[in-house]
Short mmCIF file of C-alpha atoms and ligand atoms in Angstrom, two decimals:
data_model
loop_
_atom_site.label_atom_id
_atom_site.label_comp_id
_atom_site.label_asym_id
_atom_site.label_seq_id
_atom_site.Cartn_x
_atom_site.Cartn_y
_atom_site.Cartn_z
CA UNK A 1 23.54 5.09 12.50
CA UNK A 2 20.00 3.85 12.81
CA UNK A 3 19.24 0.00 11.32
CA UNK A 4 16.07 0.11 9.31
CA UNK A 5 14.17 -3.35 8.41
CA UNK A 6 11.66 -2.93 5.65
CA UNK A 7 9.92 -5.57 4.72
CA UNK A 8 8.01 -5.61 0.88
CA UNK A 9 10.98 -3.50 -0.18
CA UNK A 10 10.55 -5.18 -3.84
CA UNK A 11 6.90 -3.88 -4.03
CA UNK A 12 5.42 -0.43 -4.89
CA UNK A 13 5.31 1.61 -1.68
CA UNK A 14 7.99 -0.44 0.02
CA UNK A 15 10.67 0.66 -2.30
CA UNK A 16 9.37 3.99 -2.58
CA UNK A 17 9.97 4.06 1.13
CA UNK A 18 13.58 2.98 0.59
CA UNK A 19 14.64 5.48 -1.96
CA UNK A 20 13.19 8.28 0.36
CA UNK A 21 14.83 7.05 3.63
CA UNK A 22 17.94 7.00 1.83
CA UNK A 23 17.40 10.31 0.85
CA UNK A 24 16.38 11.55 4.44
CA UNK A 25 19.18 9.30 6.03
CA UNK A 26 22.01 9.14 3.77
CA UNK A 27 23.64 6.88 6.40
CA UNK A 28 20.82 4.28 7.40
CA UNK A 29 21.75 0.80 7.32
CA UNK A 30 18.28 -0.48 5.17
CA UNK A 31 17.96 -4.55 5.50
CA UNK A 32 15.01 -4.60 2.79
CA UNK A 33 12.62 -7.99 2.88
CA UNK A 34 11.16 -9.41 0.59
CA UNK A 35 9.86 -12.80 -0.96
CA UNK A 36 9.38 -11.46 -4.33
CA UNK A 37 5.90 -12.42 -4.48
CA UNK A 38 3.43 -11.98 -8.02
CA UNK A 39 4.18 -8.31 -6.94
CA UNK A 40 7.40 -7.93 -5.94
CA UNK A 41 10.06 -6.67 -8.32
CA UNK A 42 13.78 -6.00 -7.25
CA UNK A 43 14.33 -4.05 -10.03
CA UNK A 44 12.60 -1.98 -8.27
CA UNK A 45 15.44 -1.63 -6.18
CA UNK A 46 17.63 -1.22 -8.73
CA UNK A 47 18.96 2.26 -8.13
CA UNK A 48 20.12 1.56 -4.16
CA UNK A 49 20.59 -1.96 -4.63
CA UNK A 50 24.80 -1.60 -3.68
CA UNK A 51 23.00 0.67 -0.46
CA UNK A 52 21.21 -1.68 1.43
CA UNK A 53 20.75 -5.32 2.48
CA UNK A 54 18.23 -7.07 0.74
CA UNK A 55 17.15 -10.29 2.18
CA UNK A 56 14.67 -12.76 0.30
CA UNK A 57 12.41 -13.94 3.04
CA UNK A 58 8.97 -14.96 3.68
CA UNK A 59 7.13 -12.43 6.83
CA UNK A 60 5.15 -15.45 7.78
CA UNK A 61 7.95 -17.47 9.10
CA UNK A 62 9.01 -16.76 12.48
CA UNK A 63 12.02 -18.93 12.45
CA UNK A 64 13.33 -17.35 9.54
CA UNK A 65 12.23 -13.84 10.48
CA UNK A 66 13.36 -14.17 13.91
CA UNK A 67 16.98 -15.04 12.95
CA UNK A 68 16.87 -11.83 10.15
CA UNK A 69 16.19 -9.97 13.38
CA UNK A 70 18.95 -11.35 15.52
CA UNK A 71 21.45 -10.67 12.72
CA UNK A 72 20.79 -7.18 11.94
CA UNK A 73 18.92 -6.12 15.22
CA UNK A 74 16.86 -3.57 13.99
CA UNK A 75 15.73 0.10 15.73
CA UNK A 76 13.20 0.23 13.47
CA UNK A 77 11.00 -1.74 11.27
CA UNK A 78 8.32 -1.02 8.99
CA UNK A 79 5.86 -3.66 7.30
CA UNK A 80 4.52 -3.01 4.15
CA UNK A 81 4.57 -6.50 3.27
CA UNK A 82 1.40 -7.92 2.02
CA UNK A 83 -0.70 -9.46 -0.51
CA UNK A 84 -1.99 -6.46 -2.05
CA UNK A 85 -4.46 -6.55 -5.27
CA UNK A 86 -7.83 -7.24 -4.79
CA UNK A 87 -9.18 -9.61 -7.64
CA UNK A 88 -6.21 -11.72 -7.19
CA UNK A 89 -7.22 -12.27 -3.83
CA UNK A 90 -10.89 -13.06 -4.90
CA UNK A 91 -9.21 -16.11 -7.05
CA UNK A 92 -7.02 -17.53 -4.07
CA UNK A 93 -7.19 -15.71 -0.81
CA UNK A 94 -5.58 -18.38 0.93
CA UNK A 95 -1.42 -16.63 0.29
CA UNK A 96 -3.44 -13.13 1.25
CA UNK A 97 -4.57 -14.65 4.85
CA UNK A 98 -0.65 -16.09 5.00
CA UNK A 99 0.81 -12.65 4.29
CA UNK A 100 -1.63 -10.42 5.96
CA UNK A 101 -2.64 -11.60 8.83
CA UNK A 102 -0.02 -14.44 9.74
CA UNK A 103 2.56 -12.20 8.22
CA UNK A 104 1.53 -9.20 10.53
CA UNK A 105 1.35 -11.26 13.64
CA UNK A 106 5.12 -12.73 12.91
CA UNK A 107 6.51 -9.29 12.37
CA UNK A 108 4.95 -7.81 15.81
CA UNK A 109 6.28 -11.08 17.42
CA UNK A 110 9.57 -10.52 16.07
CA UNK A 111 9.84 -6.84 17.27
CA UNK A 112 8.87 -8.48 20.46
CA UNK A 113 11.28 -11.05 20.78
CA UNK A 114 13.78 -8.98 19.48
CA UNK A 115 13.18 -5.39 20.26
CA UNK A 116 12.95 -2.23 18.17
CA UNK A 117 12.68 1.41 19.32
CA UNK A 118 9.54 1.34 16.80
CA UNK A 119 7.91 -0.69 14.61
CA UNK A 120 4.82 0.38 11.89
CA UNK A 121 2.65 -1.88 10.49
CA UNK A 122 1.21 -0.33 7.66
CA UNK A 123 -2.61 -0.86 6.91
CA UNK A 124 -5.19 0.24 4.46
CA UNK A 125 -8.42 2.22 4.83
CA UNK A 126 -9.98 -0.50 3.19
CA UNK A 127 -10.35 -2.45 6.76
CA UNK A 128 -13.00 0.04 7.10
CA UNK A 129 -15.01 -1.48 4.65
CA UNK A 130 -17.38 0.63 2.31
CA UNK A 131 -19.19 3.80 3.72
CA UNK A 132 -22.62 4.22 3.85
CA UNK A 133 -24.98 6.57 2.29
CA UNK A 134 -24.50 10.29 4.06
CA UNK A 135 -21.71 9.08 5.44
CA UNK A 136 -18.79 11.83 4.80
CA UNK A 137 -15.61 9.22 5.99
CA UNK A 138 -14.40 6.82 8.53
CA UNK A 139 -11.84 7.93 11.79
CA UNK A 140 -9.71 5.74 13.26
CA UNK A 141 -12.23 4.87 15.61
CA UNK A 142 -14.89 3.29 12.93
CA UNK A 143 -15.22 -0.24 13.72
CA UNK A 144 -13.43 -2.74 10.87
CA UNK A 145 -15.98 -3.58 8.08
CA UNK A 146 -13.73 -5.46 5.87
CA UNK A 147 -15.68 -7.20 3.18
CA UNK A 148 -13.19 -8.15 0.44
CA UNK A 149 -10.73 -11.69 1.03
CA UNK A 150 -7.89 -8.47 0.58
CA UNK A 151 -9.35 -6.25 3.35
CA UNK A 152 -10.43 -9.20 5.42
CA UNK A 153 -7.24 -10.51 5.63
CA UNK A 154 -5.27 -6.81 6.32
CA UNK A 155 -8.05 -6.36 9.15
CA UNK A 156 -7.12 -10.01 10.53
CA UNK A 157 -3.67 -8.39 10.96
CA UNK A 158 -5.06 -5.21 12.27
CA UNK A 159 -6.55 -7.05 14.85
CA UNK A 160 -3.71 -9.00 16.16
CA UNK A 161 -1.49 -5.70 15.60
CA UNK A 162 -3.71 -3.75 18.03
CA UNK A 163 -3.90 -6.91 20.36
CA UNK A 164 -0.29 -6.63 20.48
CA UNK A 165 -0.08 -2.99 21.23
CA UNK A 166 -2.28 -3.06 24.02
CA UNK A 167 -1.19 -6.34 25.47
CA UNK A 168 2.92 -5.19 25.16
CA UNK A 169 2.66 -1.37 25.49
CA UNK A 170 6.43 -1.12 26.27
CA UNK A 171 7.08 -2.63 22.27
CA UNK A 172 5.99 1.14 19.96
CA UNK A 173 4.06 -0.57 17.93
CA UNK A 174 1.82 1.56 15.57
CA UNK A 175 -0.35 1.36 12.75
CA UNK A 176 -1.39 3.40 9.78
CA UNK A 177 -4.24 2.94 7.28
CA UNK A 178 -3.59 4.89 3.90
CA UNK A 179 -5.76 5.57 1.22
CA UNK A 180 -4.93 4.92 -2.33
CA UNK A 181 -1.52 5.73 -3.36
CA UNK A 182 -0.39 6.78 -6.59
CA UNK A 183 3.01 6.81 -8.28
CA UNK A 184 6.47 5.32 -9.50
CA UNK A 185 7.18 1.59 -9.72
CA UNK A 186 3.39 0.24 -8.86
CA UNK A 187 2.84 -2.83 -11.06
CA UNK A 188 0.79 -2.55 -14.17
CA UNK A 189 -2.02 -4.20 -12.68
CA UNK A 190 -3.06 -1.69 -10.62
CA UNK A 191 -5.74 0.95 -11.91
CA UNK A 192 -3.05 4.09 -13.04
CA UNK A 193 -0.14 2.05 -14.60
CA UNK A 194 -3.06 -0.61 -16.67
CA UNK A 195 -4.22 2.66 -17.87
CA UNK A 196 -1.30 4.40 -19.18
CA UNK A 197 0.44 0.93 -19.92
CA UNK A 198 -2.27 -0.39 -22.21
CA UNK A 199 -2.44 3.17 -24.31
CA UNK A 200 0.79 2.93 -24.49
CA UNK A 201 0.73 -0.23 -26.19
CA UNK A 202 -2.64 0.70 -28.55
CA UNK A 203 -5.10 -0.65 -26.15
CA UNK A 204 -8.01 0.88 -24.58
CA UNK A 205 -8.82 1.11 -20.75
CA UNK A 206 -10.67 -0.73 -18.76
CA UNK A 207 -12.89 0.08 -16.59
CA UNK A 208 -14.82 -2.07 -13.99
CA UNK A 209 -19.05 -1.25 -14.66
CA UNK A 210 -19.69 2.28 -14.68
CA UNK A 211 -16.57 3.61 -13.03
CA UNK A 212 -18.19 5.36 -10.53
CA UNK A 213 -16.43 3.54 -7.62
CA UNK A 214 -15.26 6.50 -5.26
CA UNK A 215 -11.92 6.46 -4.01
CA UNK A 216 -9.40 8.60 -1.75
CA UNK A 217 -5.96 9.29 -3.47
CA UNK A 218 -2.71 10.02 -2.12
CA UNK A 219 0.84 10.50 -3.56
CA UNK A 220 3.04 7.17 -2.25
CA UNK A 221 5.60 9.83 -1.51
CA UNK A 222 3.38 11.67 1.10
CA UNK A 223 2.22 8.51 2.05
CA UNK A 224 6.38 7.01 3.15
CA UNK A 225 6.36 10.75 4.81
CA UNK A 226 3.39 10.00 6.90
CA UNK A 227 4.34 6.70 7.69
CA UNK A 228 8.01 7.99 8.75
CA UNK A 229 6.33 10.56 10.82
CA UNK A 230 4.35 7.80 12.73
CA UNK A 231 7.49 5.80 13.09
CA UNK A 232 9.39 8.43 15.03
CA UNK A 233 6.82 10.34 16.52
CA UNK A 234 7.37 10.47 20.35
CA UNK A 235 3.99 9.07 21.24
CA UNK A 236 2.38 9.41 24.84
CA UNK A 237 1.34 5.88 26.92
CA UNK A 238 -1.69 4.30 25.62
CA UNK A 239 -4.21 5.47 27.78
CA UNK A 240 -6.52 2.98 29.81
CA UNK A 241 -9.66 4.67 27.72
CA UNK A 242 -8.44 3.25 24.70
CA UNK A 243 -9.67 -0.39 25.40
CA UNK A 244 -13.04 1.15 24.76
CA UNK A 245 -12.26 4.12 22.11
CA UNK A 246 -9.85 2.65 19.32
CA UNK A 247 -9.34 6.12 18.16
CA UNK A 248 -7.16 6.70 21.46
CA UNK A 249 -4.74 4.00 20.28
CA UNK A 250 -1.61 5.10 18.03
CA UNK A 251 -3.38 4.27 14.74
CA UNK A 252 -3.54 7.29 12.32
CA UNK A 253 -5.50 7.46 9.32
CA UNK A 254 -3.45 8.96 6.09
CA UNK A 255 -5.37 10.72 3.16
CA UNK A 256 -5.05 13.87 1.23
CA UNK A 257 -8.89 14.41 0.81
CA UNK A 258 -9.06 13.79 -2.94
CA UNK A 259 -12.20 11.83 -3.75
CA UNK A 260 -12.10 10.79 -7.01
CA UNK A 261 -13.54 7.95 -9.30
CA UNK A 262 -11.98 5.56 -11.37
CA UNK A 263 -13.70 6.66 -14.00
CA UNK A 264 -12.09 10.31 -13.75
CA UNK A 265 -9.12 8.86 -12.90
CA UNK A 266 -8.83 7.09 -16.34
CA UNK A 267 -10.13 9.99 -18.05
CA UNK A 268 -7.35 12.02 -16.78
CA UNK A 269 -4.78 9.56 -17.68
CA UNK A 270 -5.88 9.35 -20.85
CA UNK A 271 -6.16 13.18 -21.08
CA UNK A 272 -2.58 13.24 -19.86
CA UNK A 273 -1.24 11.61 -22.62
CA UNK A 274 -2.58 13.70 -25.18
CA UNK A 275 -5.62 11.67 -26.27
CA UNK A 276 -9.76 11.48 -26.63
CA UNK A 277 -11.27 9.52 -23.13
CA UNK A 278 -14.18 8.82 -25.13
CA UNK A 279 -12.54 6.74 -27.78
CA UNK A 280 -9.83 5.25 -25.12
CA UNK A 281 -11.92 4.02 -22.16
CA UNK A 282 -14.09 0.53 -22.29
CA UNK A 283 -16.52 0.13 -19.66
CA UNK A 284 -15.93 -3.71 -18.65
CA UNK A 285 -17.62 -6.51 -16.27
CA UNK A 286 -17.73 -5.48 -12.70
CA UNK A 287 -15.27 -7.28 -10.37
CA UNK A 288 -17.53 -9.16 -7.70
CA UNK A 289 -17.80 -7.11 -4.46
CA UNK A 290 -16.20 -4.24 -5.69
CA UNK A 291 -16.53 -1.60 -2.57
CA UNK A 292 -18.42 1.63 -4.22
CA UNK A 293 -16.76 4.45 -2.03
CA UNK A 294 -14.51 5.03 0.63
CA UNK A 295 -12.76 7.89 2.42
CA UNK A 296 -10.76 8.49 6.05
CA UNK A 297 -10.54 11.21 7.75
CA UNK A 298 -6.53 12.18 8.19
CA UNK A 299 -7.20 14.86 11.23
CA UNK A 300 -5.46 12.90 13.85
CA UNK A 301 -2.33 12.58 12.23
CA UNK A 302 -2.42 16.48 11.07
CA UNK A 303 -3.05 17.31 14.03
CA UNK A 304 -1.17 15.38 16.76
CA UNK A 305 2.07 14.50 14.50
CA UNK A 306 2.14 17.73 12.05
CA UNK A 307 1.75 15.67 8.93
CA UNK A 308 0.15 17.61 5.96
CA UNK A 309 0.19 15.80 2.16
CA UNK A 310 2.40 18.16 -0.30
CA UNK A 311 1.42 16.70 -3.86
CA UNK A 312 -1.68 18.91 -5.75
CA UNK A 313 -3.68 15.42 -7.23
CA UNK A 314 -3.91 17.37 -10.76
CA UNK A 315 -0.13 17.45 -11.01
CA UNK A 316 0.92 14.66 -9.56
CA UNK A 317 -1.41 12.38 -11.51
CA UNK A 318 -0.11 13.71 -14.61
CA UNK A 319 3.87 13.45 -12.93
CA UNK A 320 2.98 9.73 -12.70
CA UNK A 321 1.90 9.27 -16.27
CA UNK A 322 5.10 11.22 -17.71
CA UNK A 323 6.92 8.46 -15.08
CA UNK A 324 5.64 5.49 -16.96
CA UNK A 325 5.97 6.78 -20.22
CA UNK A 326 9.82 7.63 -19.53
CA UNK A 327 10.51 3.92 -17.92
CA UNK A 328 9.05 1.76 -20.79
CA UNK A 329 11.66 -0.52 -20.45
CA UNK A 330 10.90 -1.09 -16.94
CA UNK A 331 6.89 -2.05 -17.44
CA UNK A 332 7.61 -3.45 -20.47
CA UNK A 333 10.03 -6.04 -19.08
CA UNK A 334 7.38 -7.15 -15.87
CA UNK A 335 4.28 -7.11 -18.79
CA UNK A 336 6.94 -9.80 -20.79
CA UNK A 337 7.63 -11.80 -17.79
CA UNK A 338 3.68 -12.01 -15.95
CA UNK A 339 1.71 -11.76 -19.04
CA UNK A 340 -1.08 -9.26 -19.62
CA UNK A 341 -2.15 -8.20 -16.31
CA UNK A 342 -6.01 -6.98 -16.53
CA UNK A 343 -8.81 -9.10 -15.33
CA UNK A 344 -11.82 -10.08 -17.47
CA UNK A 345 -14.88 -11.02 -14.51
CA UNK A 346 -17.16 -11.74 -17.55
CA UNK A 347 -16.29 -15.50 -16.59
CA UNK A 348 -16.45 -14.70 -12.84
CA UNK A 349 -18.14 -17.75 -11.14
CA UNK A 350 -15.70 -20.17 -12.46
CA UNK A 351 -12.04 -18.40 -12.73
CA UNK A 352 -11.17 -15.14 -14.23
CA UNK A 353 -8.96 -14.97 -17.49
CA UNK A 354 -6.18 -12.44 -17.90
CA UNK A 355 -7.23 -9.78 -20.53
N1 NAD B 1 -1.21 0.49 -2.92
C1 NAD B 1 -2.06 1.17 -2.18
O1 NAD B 1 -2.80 1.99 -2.71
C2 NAD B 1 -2.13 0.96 -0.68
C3 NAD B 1 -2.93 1.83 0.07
C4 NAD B 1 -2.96 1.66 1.46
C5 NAD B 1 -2.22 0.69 2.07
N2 NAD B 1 -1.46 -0.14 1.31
C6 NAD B 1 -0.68 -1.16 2.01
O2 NAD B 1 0.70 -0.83 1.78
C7 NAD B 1 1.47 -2.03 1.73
C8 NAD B 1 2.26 -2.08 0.45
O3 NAD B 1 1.34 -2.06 -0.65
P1 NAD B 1 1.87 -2.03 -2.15
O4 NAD B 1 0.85 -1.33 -2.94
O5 NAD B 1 3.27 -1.58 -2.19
O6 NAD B 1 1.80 -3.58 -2.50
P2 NAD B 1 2.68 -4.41 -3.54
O7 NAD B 1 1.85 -5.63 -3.82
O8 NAD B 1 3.13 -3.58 -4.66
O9 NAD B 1 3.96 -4.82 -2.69
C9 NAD B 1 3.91 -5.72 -1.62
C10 NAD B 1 5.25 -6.42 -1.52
O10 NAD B 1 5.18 -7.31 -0.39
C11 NAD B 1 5.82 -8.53 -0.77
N3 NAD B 1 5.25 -9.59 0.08
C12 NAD B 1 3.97 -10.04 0.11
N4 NAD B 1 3.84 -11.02 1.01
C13 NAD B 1 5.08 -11.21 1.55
C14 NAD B 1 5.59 -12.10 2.52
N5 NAD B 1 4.81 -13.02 3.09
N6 NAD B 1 6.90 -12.01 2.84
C15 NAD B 1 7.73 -11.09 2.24
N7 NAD B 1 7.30 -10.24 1.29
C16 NAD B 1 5.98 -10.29 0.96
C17 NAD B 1 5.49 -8.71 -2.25
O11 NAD B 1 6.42 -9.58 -2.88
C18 NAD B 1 5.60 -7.28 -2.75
O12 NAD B 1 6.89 -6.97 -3.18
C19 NAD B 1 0.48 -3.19 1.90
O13 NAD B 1 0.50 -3.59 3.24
C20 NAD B 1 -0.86 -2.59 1.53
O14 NAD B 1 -1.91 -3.23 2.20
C21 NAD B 1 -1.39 -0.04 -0.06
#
């Protein structure tokens, strides 16, 4: 019986991850971490919460980490944990650099101190940064162009992550960099649940400028595949090129290929739930800095670890939708406890105001 340690458990992918391993390993001991941040949620949890251990703990302290290590002693470990929305980060970005970076550096230090058989830190493609005109995507050898406080501070961790997987190659550490996941239990604030959430509730969507920001989409249940691929994959020795060609180191890129823009993505949410996108969708202020397009290229881990997504985008967008509509009760209870969770950048210069 293999001891799992997943840390942001309480957040969207995190718990997604639980409920699947669960699933795949009926018999896993899961210690799930979390500090139940703005984010994190244990009702989330809910369903498995008599299946697992969950432990309220901050990544970014070692002492405290370090002793959650020594007690359960871990095989494996995955870290979603992280500071994850974007325009809260551009109003404090000091908890995102505590999280993401500090965080990511504690959690490979723990795995060291205390080893694992394997241990994923989980990035995002947005370390990449924003792709340039022509370009078609990035590989897992583009250089890190983070440009957001978000990205900056996953890319931070990145960096120390790689540092420690070439300095300590006996430790398994590997990464992953997904692109934007779709699904159950992702807070309202996030582009798919605001949607459906606010029509749900007689209010339009919003959408940042003209809604032609370009994004890759993936279902978070291929995504906690991928990532459990990666985590057991029987990876060869870092080779001595890699110090030179980051695309030799195990780092894998996850996407589905589904470029889509928020715009359409609004529309189709709309759409879904039986209504006109011209008469529900507001074109609103801009966020500052928004990055206009991004995609990866997921060829490495199709190729060298067998990984292929299984969720059609139509379907699974509209899946999600009919998900939110059926757990009211669940949205409705984080929108009365946080407050209306939309941003409104028409102030942007001296603080944003919840819409
Ligand atoms: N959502 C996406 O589309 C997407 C895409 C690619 C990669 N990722 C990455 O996947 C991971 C999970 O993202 P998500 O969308 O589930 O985010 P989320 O914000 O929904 O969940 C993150 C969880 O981490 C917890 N957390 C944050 N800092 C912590 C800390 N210091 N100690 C303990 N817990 C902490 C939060 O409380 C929250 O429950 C992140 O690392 C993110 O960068 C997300």
């Amino acid at each position: 019986m293999s001891v799992y340690l997943v840390t942001g458990a309480a957040g969207f992918i995190g718990a997604n991850y639980v409920h699947h391993l669960l699933e795949w390993e009926p018999d896993a001991q899961v210690v799930a971490v979390d500090y139940i941040g703005f984010a994190g949620n244990l009702a989330n949890l809910d369903s498995v919460i008599d299946r697992i251990t969950f432990e309220k703990a901050d990544i970014a302290d070692l002492e405290v980490m370090e002793a959650l290590y020594r007690q359960h002693r871990p095989d494996y470990v995955v870290n979603f944990a992280a500071e994850s929305h974007n325009d809260r980060a551009i109003l404090g970005p000091s908890s995102f650099m505590r999280s993401n970076a500090l965080g990511a550096q504690v959690m490979a230090e723990c795995s060291r101190l205390v080893p694992v058989r394997s241990h994923v830190h989980v990035s995002t493609i947005e370390v990449y940064g924003e792709l340039a005109e022509g370009d078609k995507w990035f590989t897992e050898g583009s250089p890190l162009n983070a440009k957001t406080p978000y990205s900056a501070a996953k890319a931070a961790g990145d960096q120390m992550v790689r540092a420690y997987m070439q300095t300590y190659p006996e430790m398994n550490i590997r990464m992953t960099h997904c692109a934007n996941n779709y699904g159950a239990f992702q807070l309202p604030e996030k582009l798919i649940p605001l949607a459906v959430t606010n029509v749900l509730r007689g209010k339009k969507v919003p959408v940042y400028g003209d809604g032609l920001q370009s994004r890759d989409w993936l279902h978070v249940a291929d995504h906690c595949a991928a990532v459990h691929r990666v985590l057991h994959a029987d990876l060869d020795p870092i080779p001595a090129a890699a110090a030179t060609e980051p695309g030799l180191l195990p780092i894998f890129d996850i996407s589905a290929r589904w470029e889509v823009t928020n715009l359409d993505i609004a529309r189709r949410v709309v759409t879904a739930l039986d209504l006109n996108p011209d008469e529900w969708i507001e074109h609103i202020p801009d966020r500052p800095n928004h990055d206009r397009r991004y995609l990866i290229n997921p060829d490495k881990i199709e190729s060298q670890l067998g990984w292929a997504p299984t969720h059609d985008f139509a379907s699974g967008i509209a899946e999600t939708v009919a998900w939110y509509v059926e757990h009211r009760a669940w949205w409705e209870q984080i929108i009365a406890d946080k407050g209306e969770l939309g941003f409104d950048w028409s102030q942007v210069g001296t603080a944003a105001t919840p819409r």
